[in-house]
Amino acid sequence: MRPLLYSQQDARSRGIGWRRVGAEIHYYRGGGGEEPATFCLSWSMRFPHDGDTCYLAHSYPYTYSDLQRYLRAVVGDPVRSRYCAVRALCRSLAGNTVYLLTITGPAGGAGKRAVVLSARAHPGESGGSWAMRGFLDFVLSAAPDARLLRRLFVFKVVPMLNPDGVVVGNSRCSLTGRDPNRAYGTGCRGSFPAVWHLRAMVER
């Protein structure tokens, strides 16, 4: 997979955002014999402008601010907000809101089966946020299948389980330096508040 480049000059002057770049792309095991093994990604590329500020990424970024903008648009939409309630599941260790969306038809949720979805336990997996956004766009749409799903189910959605890790740019861990996906069995509320609250909600 080719890396992504964001050039501030291209964004300002030509309206170009993230784009795939690079040639001679190689991914290989490092030669140092370290355990656990390390791996290297190398490629060649030419920066588009002198004196530019550029950013590189493995996948298209999806930030905490992107999520907040998206949720503000949903809440501000008179149609989608009828099916989607947005509230705080909890606060993260850094004080960021971990959002919980409840999506169902206007008839309410009594007697309906629940479907629980979450994304971005691992901050580096930004593709998970794009997939979640695609799901939300669909399930909140006027498509006949989306209306049927809202009529039959209550969806409980945590679109970004580890916002602290996303904000600070971690790949796998939360601010504790540990993987939230390995915390469901421990139930440690102080270290993994989002995991604890999500698990408690499911157990109710």
JSON list of C-alpha atoms in Angstrom, two decimals:
[
{"chain": "A", "resi": 1, "resn": "MET", "atom": "CA", "xyz": [0.00, 0.00, 0.00]},
{"chain": "A", "resi": 2, "resn": "ARG", "atom": "CA", "xyz": [1.39, 3.41, -0.97]},
{"chain": "A", "resi": 3, "resn": "PRO", "atom": "CA", "xyz": [1.85, 6.02, 1.77]},
{"chain": "A", "resi": 4, "resn": "LEU", "atom": "CA", "xyz": [-0.24, 9.18, 1.90]},
{"chain": "A", "resi": 5, "resn": "LEU", "atom": "CA", "xyz": [1.07, 12.73, 1.65]},
{"chain": "A", "resi": 6, "resn": "TYR", "atom": "CA", "xyz": [-0.54, 16.00, 2.74]},
{"chain": "A", "resi": 7, "resn": "SER", "atom": "CA", "xyz": [1.14, 19.16, 1.45]},
{"chain": "A", "resi": 8, "resn": "GLN", "atom": "CA", "xyz": [0.15, 22.44, 3.09]},
{"chain": "A", "resi": 9, "resn": "GLN", "atom": "CA", "xyz": [1.05, 24.38, -0.05]},
{"chain": "A", "resi": 10, "resn": "ASP", "atom": "CA", "xyz": [-1.05, 22.10, -2.28]},
{"chain": "A", "resi": 11, "resn": "ALA", "atom": "CA", "xyz": [-3.95, 22.31, 0.17]},
{"chain": "A", "resi": 12, "resn": "ARG", "atom": "CA", "xyz": [-3.83, 26.13, 0.23]},
{"chain": "A", "resi": 13, "resn": "SER", "atom": "CA", "xyz": [-3.20, 26.83, -3.44]},
{"chain": "A", "resi": 14, "resn": "ARG", "atom": "CA", "xyz": [-4.92, 23.92, -5.22]},
{"chain": "A", "resi": 15, "resn": "GLY", "atom": "CA", "xyz": [-7.37, 22.43, -2.71]},
{"chain": "A", "resi": 16, "resn": "ILE", "atom": "CA", "xyz": [-5.57, 19.07, -2.76]},
{"chain": "A", "resi": 17, "resn": "GLY", "atom": "CA", "xyz": [-5.73, 17.03, 0.45]},
{"chain": "A", "resi": 18, "resn": "TRP", "atom": "CA", "xyz": [-4.29, 13.62, 1.26]},
{"chain": "A", "resi": 19, "resn": "ARG", "atom": "CA", "xyz": [-3.06, 11.64, -1.74]},
{"chain": "A", "resi": 20, "resn": "ARG", "atom": "CA", "xyz": [-1.14, 8.43, -2.39]},
{"chain": "A", "resi": 21, "resn": "VAL", "atom": "CA", "xyz": [2.54, 8.88, -3.23]},
{"chain": "A", "resi": 22, "resn": "GLY", "atom": "CA", "xyz": [5.75, 6.91, -3.50]},
{"chain": "A", "resi": 23, "resn": "ALA", "atom": "CA", "xyz": [7.50, 4.30, -5.59]},
{"chain": "A", "resi": 24, "resn": "GLU", "atom": "CA", "xyz": [9.88, 1.43, -4.87]},
{"chain": "A", "resi": 25, "resn": "ILE", "atom": "CA", "xyz": [7.82, 0.47, -1.83]},
{"chain": "A", "resi": 26, "resn": "HIS", "atom": "CA", "xyz": [9.29, -2.33, 0.30]},
{"chain": "A", "resi": 27, "resn": "TYR", "atom": "CA", "xyz": [8.15, -3.87, 3.58]},
{"chain": "A", "resi": 28, "resn": "TYR", "atom": "CA", "xyz": [10.63, -6.24, 5.18]},
{"chain": "A", "resi": 29, "resn": "ARG", "atom": "CA", "xyz": [11.92, -7.69, 8.41]},
{"chain": "A", "resi": 30, "resn": "GLY", "atom": "CA", "xyz": [14.68, -5.65, 10.02]},
{"chain": "A", "resi": 31, "resn": "GLY", "atom": "CA", "xyz": [18.11, -7.21, 9.95]},
{"chain": "A", "resi": 32, "resn": "GLY", "atom": "CA", "xyz": [19.14, -6.55, 13.55]},
{"chain": "A", "resi": 33, "resn": "GLY", "atom": "CA", "xyz": [17.84, -9.84, 14.98]},
{"chain": "A", "resi": 34, "resn": "GLU", "atom": "CA", "xyz": [15.80, -8.05, 17.66]},
{"chain": "A", "resi": 35, "resn": "GLU", "atom": "CA", "xyz": [13.12, -9.93, 19.57]},
{"chain": "A", "resi": 36, "resn": "PRO", "atom": "CA", "xyz": [10.36, -9.27, 19.09]},
{"chain": "A", "resi": 37, "resn": "ALA", "atom": "CA", "xyz": [11.15, -8.77, 15.43]},
{"chain": "A", "resi": 38, "resn": "THR", "atom": "CA", "xyz": [11.03, -5.31, 13.91]},
{"chain": "A", "resi": 39, "resn": "PHE", "atom": "CA", "xyz": [9.84, -4.52, 10.41]},
{"chain": "A", "resi": 40, "resn": "CYS", "atom": "CA", "xyz": [10.72, -1.71, 8.04]},
{"chain": "A", "resi": 41, "resn": "LEU", "atom": "CA", "xyz": [8.76, 0.16, 5.40]},
{"chain": "A", "resi": 42, "resn": "SER", "atom": "CA", "xyz": [10.76, 2.07, 2.82]},
{"chain": "A", "resi": 43, "resn": "TRP", "atom": "CA", "xyz": [9.83, 4.02, -0.29]},
{"chain": "A", "resi": 44, "resn": "SER", "atom": "CA", "xyz": [11.11, 6.81, -2.49]},
{"chain": "A", "resi": 45, "resn": "MET", "atom": "CA", "xyz": [9.24, 10.01, -3.27]},
{"chain": "A", "resi": 46, "resn": "ARG", "atom": "CA", "xyz": [9.76, 13.63, -4.25]},
{"chain": "A", "resi": 47, "resn": "PHE", "atom": "CA", "xyz": [8.24, 16.39, -2.15]},
{"chain": "A", "resi": 48, "resn": "PRO", "atom": "CA", "xyz": [6.10, 18.69, -4.29]},
{"chain": "A", "resi": 49, "resn": "HIS", "atom": "CA", "xyz": [7.47, 22.11, -3.18]},
{"chain": "A", "resi": 50, "resn": "ASP", "atom": "CA", "xyz": [10.51, 23.67, -1.55]},
{"chain": "A", "resi": 51, "resn": "GLY", "atom": "CA", "xyz": [9.83, 25.23, 1.85]},
{"chain": "A", "resi": 52, "resn": "ASP", "atom": "CA", "xyz": [6.59, 23.26, 2.27]},
{"chain": "A", "resi": 53, "resn": "THR", "atom": "CA", "xyz": [5.28, 21.55, 5.39]},
{"chain": "A", "resi": 54, "resn": "CYS", "atom": "CA", "xyz": [4.20, 17.99, 4.61]},
{"chain": "A", "resi": 55, "resn": "TYR", "atom": "CA", "xyz": [2.68, 15.13, 6.57]},
{"chain": "A", "resi": 56, "resn": "LEU", "atom": "CA", "xyz": [2.89, 11.41, 5.82]},
{"chain": "A", "resi": 57, "resn": "ALA", "atom": "CA", "xyz": [0.44, 8.71, 6.87]},
{"chain": "A", "resi": 58, "resn": "HIS", "atom": "CA", "xyz": [-0.13, 5.00, 6.35]},
{"chain": "A", "resi": 59, "resn": "SER", "atom": "CA", "xyz": [-3.93, 5.34, 6.09]},
{"chain": "A", "resi": 60, "resn": "TYR", "atom": "CA", "xyz": [-6.30, 8.24, 5.52]},
{"chain": "A", "resi": 61, "resn": "PRO", "atom": "CA", "xyz": [-6.48, 9.99, 8.91]},
{"chain": "A", "resi": 62, "resn": "TYR", "atom": "CA", "xyz": [-9.71, 10.27, 10.88]},
{"chain": "A", "resi": 63, "resn": "THR", "atom": "CA", "xyz": [-9.25, 12.47, 13.93]},
{"chain": "A", "resi": 64, "resn": "TYR", "atom": "CA", "xyz": [-11.24, 13.06, 17.10]},
{"chain": "A", "resi": 65, "resn": "SER", "atom": "CA", "xyz": [-12.11, 16.49, 15.67]},
{"chain": "A", "resi": 66, "resn": "ASP", "atom": "CA", "xyz": [-13.44, 14.79, 12.51]},
{"chain": "A", "resi": 67, "resn": "LEU", "atom": "CA", "xyz": [-15.73, 12.68, 14.71]},
{"chain": "A", "resi": 68, "resn": "GLN", "atom": "CA", "xyz": [-16.93, 15.71, 16.66]},
{"chain": "A", "resi": 69, "resn": "ARG", "atom": "CA", "xyz": [-17.73, 17.60, 13.44]},
{"chain": "A", "resi": 70, "resn": "TYR", "atom": "CA", "xyz": [-19.63, 14.59, 12.11]},
{"chain": "A", "resi": 71, "resn": "LEU", "atom": "CA", "xyz": [-21.67, 14.21, 15.31]},
{"chain": "A", "resi": 72, "resn": "ARG", "atom": "CA", "xyz": [-22.50, 17.94, 15.36]},
{"chain": "A", "resi": 73, "resn": "ALA", "atom": "CA", "xyz": [-23.84, 17.57, 11.81]},
{"chain": "A", "resi": 74, "resn": "VAL", "atom": "CA", "xyz": [-25.98, 14.58, 12.86]},
{"chain": "A", "resi": 75, "resn": "VAL", "atom": "CA", "xyz": [-27.36, 16.37, 15.92]},
{"chain": "A", "resi": 76, "resn": "GLY", "atom": "CA", "xyz": [-28.06, 19.48, 13.85]},
{"chain": "A", "resi": 77, "resn": "ASP", "atom": "CA", "xyz": [-29.92, 17.54, 11.15]},
{"chain": "A", "resi": 78, "resn": "PRO", "atom": "CA", "xyz": [-33.69, 17.58, 11.83]},
{"chain": "A", "resi": 79, "resn": "VAL", "atom": "CA", "xyz": [-34.18, 14.21, 10.12]},
{"chain": "A", "resi": 80, "resn": "ARG", "atom": "CA", "xyz": [-31.20, 12.17, 11.35]},
{"chain": "A", "resi": 81, "resn": "SER", "atom": "CA", "xyz": [-31.47, 13.49, 14.90]},
{"chain": "A", "resi": 82, "resn": "ARG", "atom": "CA", "xyz": [-34.94, 11.90, 15.18]},
{"chain": "A", "resi": 83, "resn": "TYR", "atom": "CA", "xyz": [-33.28, 8.47, 14.95]},
{"chain": "A", "resi": 84, "resn": "CYS", "atom": "CA", "xyz": [-29.97, 9.18, 16.68]},
{"chain": "A", "resi": 85, "resn": "ALA", "atom": "CA", "xyz": [-29.38, 10.34, 20.26]},
{"chain": "A", "resi": 86, "resn": "VAL", "atom": "CA", "xyz": [-25.80, 11.35, 21.06]},
{"chain": "A", "resi": 87, "resn": "ARG", "atom": "CA", "xyz": [-24.59, 11.35, 24.66]},
{"chain": "A", "resi": 88, "resn": "ALA", "atom": "CA", "xyz": [-21.41, 10.75, 26.64]},
{"chain": "A", "resi": 89, "resn": "LEU", "atom": "CA", "xyz": [-20.71, 7.14, 27.56]},
{"chain": "A", "resi": 90, "resn": "CYS", "atom": "CA", "xyz": [-17.94, 8.44, 29.86]},
{"chain": "A", "resi": 91, "resn": "ARG", "atom": "CA", "xyz": [-14.86, 10.63, 29.96]},
{"chain": "A", "resi": 92, "resn": "SER", "atom": "CA", "xyz": [-11.46, 9.29, 28.99]},
{"chain": "A", "resi": 93, "resn": "LEU", "atom": "CA", "xyz": [-8.38, 9.53, 31.22]},
{"chain": "A", "resi": 94, "resn": "ALA", "atom": "CA", "xyz": [-7.49, 12.82, 29.48]},
{"chain": "A", "resi": 95, "resn": "GLY", "atom": "CA", "xyz": [-11.05, 14.13, 29.87]},
{"chain": "A", "resi": 96, "resn": "ASN", "atom": "CA", "xyz": [-12.16, 13.59, 26.27]},
{"chain": "A", "resi": 97, "resn": "THR", "atom": "CA", "xyz": [-15.78, 12.57, 25.73]},
{"chain": "A", "resi": 98, "resn": "VAL", "atom": "CA", "xyz": [-16.31, 8.96, 24.68]},
{"chain": "A", "resi": 99, "resn": "TYR", "atom": "CA", "xyz": [-19.51, 9.26, 22.66]},
{"chain": "A", "resi": 100, "resn": "LEU", "atom": "CA", "xyz": [-22.39, 6.79, 22.69]},
{"chain": "A", "resi": 101, "resn": "LEU", "atom": "CA", "xyz": [-24.96, 6.91, 19.90]},
{"chain": "A", "resi": 102, "resn": "THR", "atom": "CA", "xyz": [-28.36, 5.27, 20.29]},
{"chain": "A", "resi": 103, "resn": "ILE", "atom": "CA", "xyz": [-30.00, 4.71, 16.91]},
{"chain": "A", "resi": 104, "resn": "THR", "atom": "CA", "xyz": [-33.50, 3.33, 16.46]},
{"chain": "A", "resi": 105, "resn": "GLY", "atom": "CA", "xyz": [-36.83, 4.13, 14.86]},
{"chain": "A", "resi": 106, "resn": "PRO", "atom": "CA", "xyz": [-39.19, 6.68, 16.39]},
{"chain": "A", "resi": 107, "resn": "ALA", "atom": "CA", "xyz": [-41.25, 3.90, 18.00]},
{"chain": "A", "resi": 108, "resn": "GLY", "atom": "CA", "xyz": [-38.54, 3.56, 20.66]},
{"chain": "A", "resi": 109, "resn": "GLY", "atom": "CA", "xyz": [-36.55, 0.61, 21.88]},
{"chain": "A", "resi": 110, "resn": "ALA", "atom": "CA", "xyz": [-38.86, -1.40, 24.14]},
{"chain": "A", "resi": 111, "resn": "GLY", "atom": "CA", "xyz": [-38.76, -5.05, 23.12]},
{"chain": "A", "resi": 112, "resn": "LYS", "atom": "CA", "xyz": [-36.21, -4.52, 20.35]},
{"chain": "A", "resi": 113, "resn": "ARG", "atom": "CA", "xyz": [-32.98, -6.49, 20.18]},
{"chain": "A", "resi": 114, "resn": "ALA", "atom": "CA", "xyz": [-29.79, -4.48, 20.59]},
{"chain": "A", "resi": 115, "resn": "VAL", "atom": "CA", "xyz": [-26.77, -4.36, 18.30]},
{"chain": "A", "resi": 116, "resn": "VAL", "atom": "CA", "xyz": [-23.55, -2.99, 19.83]},
{"chain": "A", "resi": 117, "resn": "LEU", "atom": "CA", "xyz": [-20.75, -1.62, 17.64]},
{"chain": "A", "resi": 118, "resn": "SER", "atom": "CA", "xyz": [-17.49, 0.11, 18.50]},
{"chain": "A", "resi": 119, "resn": "ALA", "atom": "CA", "xyz": [-14.46, 1.33, 16.59]},
{"chain": "A", "resi": 120, "resn": "ARG", "atom": "CA", "xyz": [-10.99, 2.76, 17.20]},
{"chain": "A", "resi": 121, "resn": "ALA", "atom": "CA", "xyz": [-9.92, 0.76, 20.22]},
{"chain": "A", "resi": 122, "resn": "HIS", "atom": "CA", "xyz": [-6.61, 0.84, 18.33]},
{"chain": "A", "resi": 123, "resn": "PRO", "atom": "CA", "xyz": [-5.93, 4.48, 17.37]},
{"chain": "A", "resi": 124, "resn": "GLY", "atom": "CA", "xyz": [-3.80, 3.58, 14.36]},
{"chain": "A", "resi": 125, "resn": "GLU", "atom": "CA", "xyz": [-6.68, 1.79, 12.65]},
{"chain": "A", "resi": 126, "resn": "SER", "atom": "CA", "xyz": [-8.25, 4.90, 11.13]},
{"chain": "A", "resi": 127, "resn": "GLY", "atom": "CA", "xyz": [-9.92, 2.72, 8.50]},
{"chain": "A", "resi": 128, "resn": "GLY", "atom": "CA", "xyz": [-12.22, 1.57, 11.31]},
{"chain": "A", "resi": 129, "resn": "SER", "atom": "CA", "xyz": [-13.51, 5.13, 11.70]},
{"chain": "A", "resi": 130, "resn": "TRP", "atom": "CA", "xyz": [-14.15, 5.41, 7.96]},
{"chain": "A", "resi": 131, "resn": "ALA", "atom": "CA", "xyz": [-16.03, 2.10, 8.03]},
{"chain": "A", "resi": 132, "resn": "MET", "atom": "CA", "xyz": [-18.02, 3.29, 11.06]},
{"chain": "A", "resi": 133, "resn": "ARG", "atom": "CA", "xyz": [-18.84, 6.54, 9.30]},
{"chain": "A", "resi": 134, "resn": "GLY", "atom": "CA", "xyz": [-20.08, 4.58, 6.28]},
{"chain": "A", "resi": 135, "resn": "PHE", "atom": "CA", "xyz": [-22.26, 2.45, 8.57]},
{"chain": "A", "resi": 136, "resn": "LEU", "atom": "CA", "xyz": [-23.68, 5.54, 10.31]},
{"chain": "A", "resi": 137, "resn": "ASP", "atom": "CA", "xyz": [-24.36, 7.28, 6.99]},
{"chain": "A", "resi": 138, "resn": "PHE", "atom": "CA", "xyz": [-26.28, 4.21, 5.86]},
{"chain": "A", "resi": 139, "resn": "VAL", "atom": "CA", "xyz": [-28.23, 3.38, 9.03]},
{"chain": "A", "resi": 140, "resn": "LEU", "atom": "CA", "xyz": [-29.31, 7.03, 9.41]},
{"chain": "A", "resi": 141, "resn": "SER", "atom": "CA", "xyz": [-30.36, 7.31, 5.77]},
{"chain": "A", "resi": 142, "resn": "ALA", "atom": "CA", "xyz": [-33.77, 7.06, 4.13]},
{"chain": "A", "resi": 143, "resn": "ALA", "atom": "CA", "xyz": [-32.86, 3.79, 2.39]},
{"chain": "A", "resi": 144, "resn": "PRO", "atom": "CA", "xyz": [-35.58, 1.12, 2.83]},
{"chain": "A", "resi": 145, "resn": "ASP", "atom": "CA", "xyz": [-33.12, -1.32, 4.42]},
{"chain": "A", "resi": 146, "resn": "ALA", "atom": "CA", "xyz": [-31.96, 1.36, 6.88]},
{"chain": "A", "resi": 147, "resn": "ARG", "atom": "CA", "xyz": [-35.56, 2.12, 7.87]},
{"chain": "A", "resi": 148, "resn": "LEU", "atom": "CA", "xyz": [-36.15, -1.61, 8.39]},
{"chain": "A", "resi": 149, "resn": "LEU", "atom": "CA", "xyz": [-33.05, -1.93, 10.59]},
{"chain": "A", "resi": 150, "resn": "ARG", "atom": "CA", "xyz": [-34.14, 1.04, 12.72]},
{"chain": "A", "resi": 151, "resn": "ARG", "atom": "CA", "xyz": [-37.60, -0.46, 13.08]},
{"chain": "A", "resi": 152, "resn": "LEU", "atom": "CA", "xyz": [-36.27, -3.86, 14.20]},
{"chain": "A", "resi": 153, "resn": "PHE", "atom": "CA", "xyz": [-33.21, -2.98, 16.30]},
{"chain": "A", "resi": 154, "resn": "VAL", "atom": "CA", "xyz": [-31.68, -0.54, 18.74]},
{"chain": "A", "resi": 155, "resn": "PHE", "atom": "CA", "xyz": [-28.08, 0.24, 17.77]},
{"chain": "A", "resi": 156, "resn": "LYS", "atom": "CA", "xyz": [-25.67, 1.25, 20.53]},
{"chain": "A", "resi": 157, "resn": "VAL", "atom": "CA", "xyz": [-22.60, 2.69, 18.82]},
{"chain": "A", "resi": 158, "resn": "VAL", "atom": "CA", "xyz": [-19.29, 3.86, 20.31]},
{"chain": "A", "resi": 159, "resn": "PRO", "atom": "CA", "xyz": [-17.57, 5.36, 17.26]},
{"chain": "A", "resi": 160, "resn": "MET", "atom": "CA", "xyz": [-14.23, 6.08, 18.97]},
{"chain": "A", "resi": 161, "resn": "LEU", "atom": "CA", "xyz": [-13.47, 3.92, 22.01]},
{"chain": "A", "resi": 162, "resn": "ASN", "atom": "CA", "xyz": [-9.95, 5.28, 22.57]},
{"chain": "A", "resi": 163, "resn": "PRO", "atom": "CA", "xyz": [-10.02, 9.03, 21.79]},
{"chain": "A", "resi": 164, "resn": "ASP", "atom": "CA", "xyz": [-6.92, 9.72, 23.91]},
{"chain": "A", "resi": 165, "resn": "GLY", "atom": "CA", "xyz": [-4.85, 7.34, 21.81]},
{"chain": "A", "resi": 166, "resn": "VAL", "atom": "CA", "xyz": [-6.18, 8.96, 18.65]},
{"chain": "A", "resi": 167, "resn": "VAL", "atom": "CA", "xyz": [-5.40, 12.48, 19.90]},
{"chain": "A", "resi": 168, "resn": "VAL", "atom": "CA", "xyz": [-1.80, 11.69, 20.92]},
{"chain": "A", "resi": 169, "resn": "GLY", "atom": "CA", "xyz": [-1.10, 9.57, 17.83]},
{"chain": "A", "resi": 170, "resn": "ASN", "atom": "CA", "xyz": [-0.65, 6.15, 19.41]},
{"chain": "A", "resi": 171, "resn": "SER", "atom": "CA", "xyz": [-0.85, 3.10, 17.19]},
{"chain": "A", "resi": 172, "resn": "ARG", "atom": "CA", "xyz": [-2.28, 0.48, 19.54]},
{"chain": "A", "resi": 173, "resn": "CYS", "atom": "CA", "xyz": [-2.43, 1.74, 23.12]},
{"chain": "A", "resi": 174, "resn": "SER", "atom": "CA", "xyz": [-4.34, 4.13, 25.35]},
{"chain": "A", "resi": 175, "resn": "LEU", "atom": "CA", "xyz": [-2.65, 6.65, 27.65]},
{"chain": "A", "resi": 176, "resn": "THR", "atom": "CA", "xyz": [-1.89, 3.76, 30.01]},
{"chain": "A", "resi": 177, "resn": "GLY", "atom": "CA", "xyz": [0.46, 2.32, 27.39]},
{"chain": "A", "resi": 178, "resn": "ARG", "atom": "CA", "xyz": [-1.69, -0.81, 27.20]},
{"chain": "A", "resi": 179, "resn": "ASP", "atom": "CA", "xyz": [-4.05, -2.24, 24.60]},
{"chain": "A", "resi": 180, "resn": "PRO", "atom": "CA", "xyz": [-7.73, -1.53, 25.39]},
{"chain": "A", "resi": 181, "resn": "ASN", "atom": "CA", "xyz": [-8.77, -4.68, 23.50]},
{"chain": "A", "resi": 182, "resn": "ARG", "atom": "CA", "xyz": [-6.98, -6.73, 26.18]},
{"chain": "A", "resi": 183, "resn": "ALA", "atom": "CA", "xyz": [-8.85, -5.02, 29.03]},
{"chain": "A", "resi": 184, "resn": "TYR", "atom": "CA", "xyz": [-12.35, -6.48, 28.66]},
{"chain": "A", "resi": 185, "resn": "GLY", "atom": "CA", "xyz": [-11.55, -9.32, 31.06]},
{"chain": "A", "resi": 186, "resn": "THR", "atom": "CA", "xyz": [-9.95, -7.15, 33.73]},
{"chain": "A", "resi": 187, "resn": "GLY", "atom": "CA", "xyz": [-12.79, -4.67, 34.24]},
{"chain": "A", "resi": 188, "resn": "CYS", "atom": "CA", "xyz": [-10.37, -1.97, 35.46]},
{"chain": "A", "resi": 189, "resn": "ARG", "atom": "CA", "xyz": [-12.50, 1.18, 35.51]},
{"chain": "A", "resi": 190, "resn": "GLY", "atom": "CA", "xyz": [-9.67, 3.50, 36.51]},
{"chain": "A", "resi": 191, "resn": "SER", "atom": "CA", "xyz": [-7.31, 2.51, 33.70]},
{"chain": "A", "resi": 192, "resn": "PHE", "atom": "CA", "xyz": [-9.82, 1.82, 30.91]},
{"chain": "A", "resi": 193, "resn": "PRO", "atom": "CA", "xyz": [-13.00, 3.81, 31.61]},
{"chain": "A", "resi": 194, "resn": "ALA", "atom": "CA", "xyz": [-14.43, 3.43, 28.09]},
{"chain": "A", "resi": 195, "resn": "VAL", "atom": "CA", "xyz": [-13.97, -0.34, 28.08]},
{"chain": "A", "resi": 196, "resn": "TRP", "atom": "CA", "xyz": [-15.46, -0.60, 31.58]},
{"chain": "A", "resi": 197, "resn": "HIS", "atom": "CA", "xyz": [-18.54, 1.48, 30.67]},
{"chain": "A", "resi": 198, "resn": "LEU", "atom": "CA", "xyz": [-19.04, -0.33, 27.35]},
{"chain": "A", "resi": 199, "resn": "ARG", "atom": "CA", "xyz": [-18.87, -3.69, 29.05]},
{"chain": "A", "resi": 200, "resn": "ALA", "atom": "CA", "xyz": [-21.25, -2.54, 31.81]},
{"chain": "A", "resi": 201, "resn": "MET", "atom": "CA", "xyz": [-23.72, -1.32, 29.19]},
{"chain": "A", "resi": 202, "resn": "VAL", "atom": "CA", "xyz": [-23.62, -4.66, 27.35]},
{"chain": "A", "resi": 203, "resn": "GLU", "atom": "CA", "xyz": [-24.09, -6.60, 30.59]},
{"chain": "A", "resi": 204, "resn": "ARG", "atom": "CA", "xyz": [-27.22, -4.56, 31.43]}
]
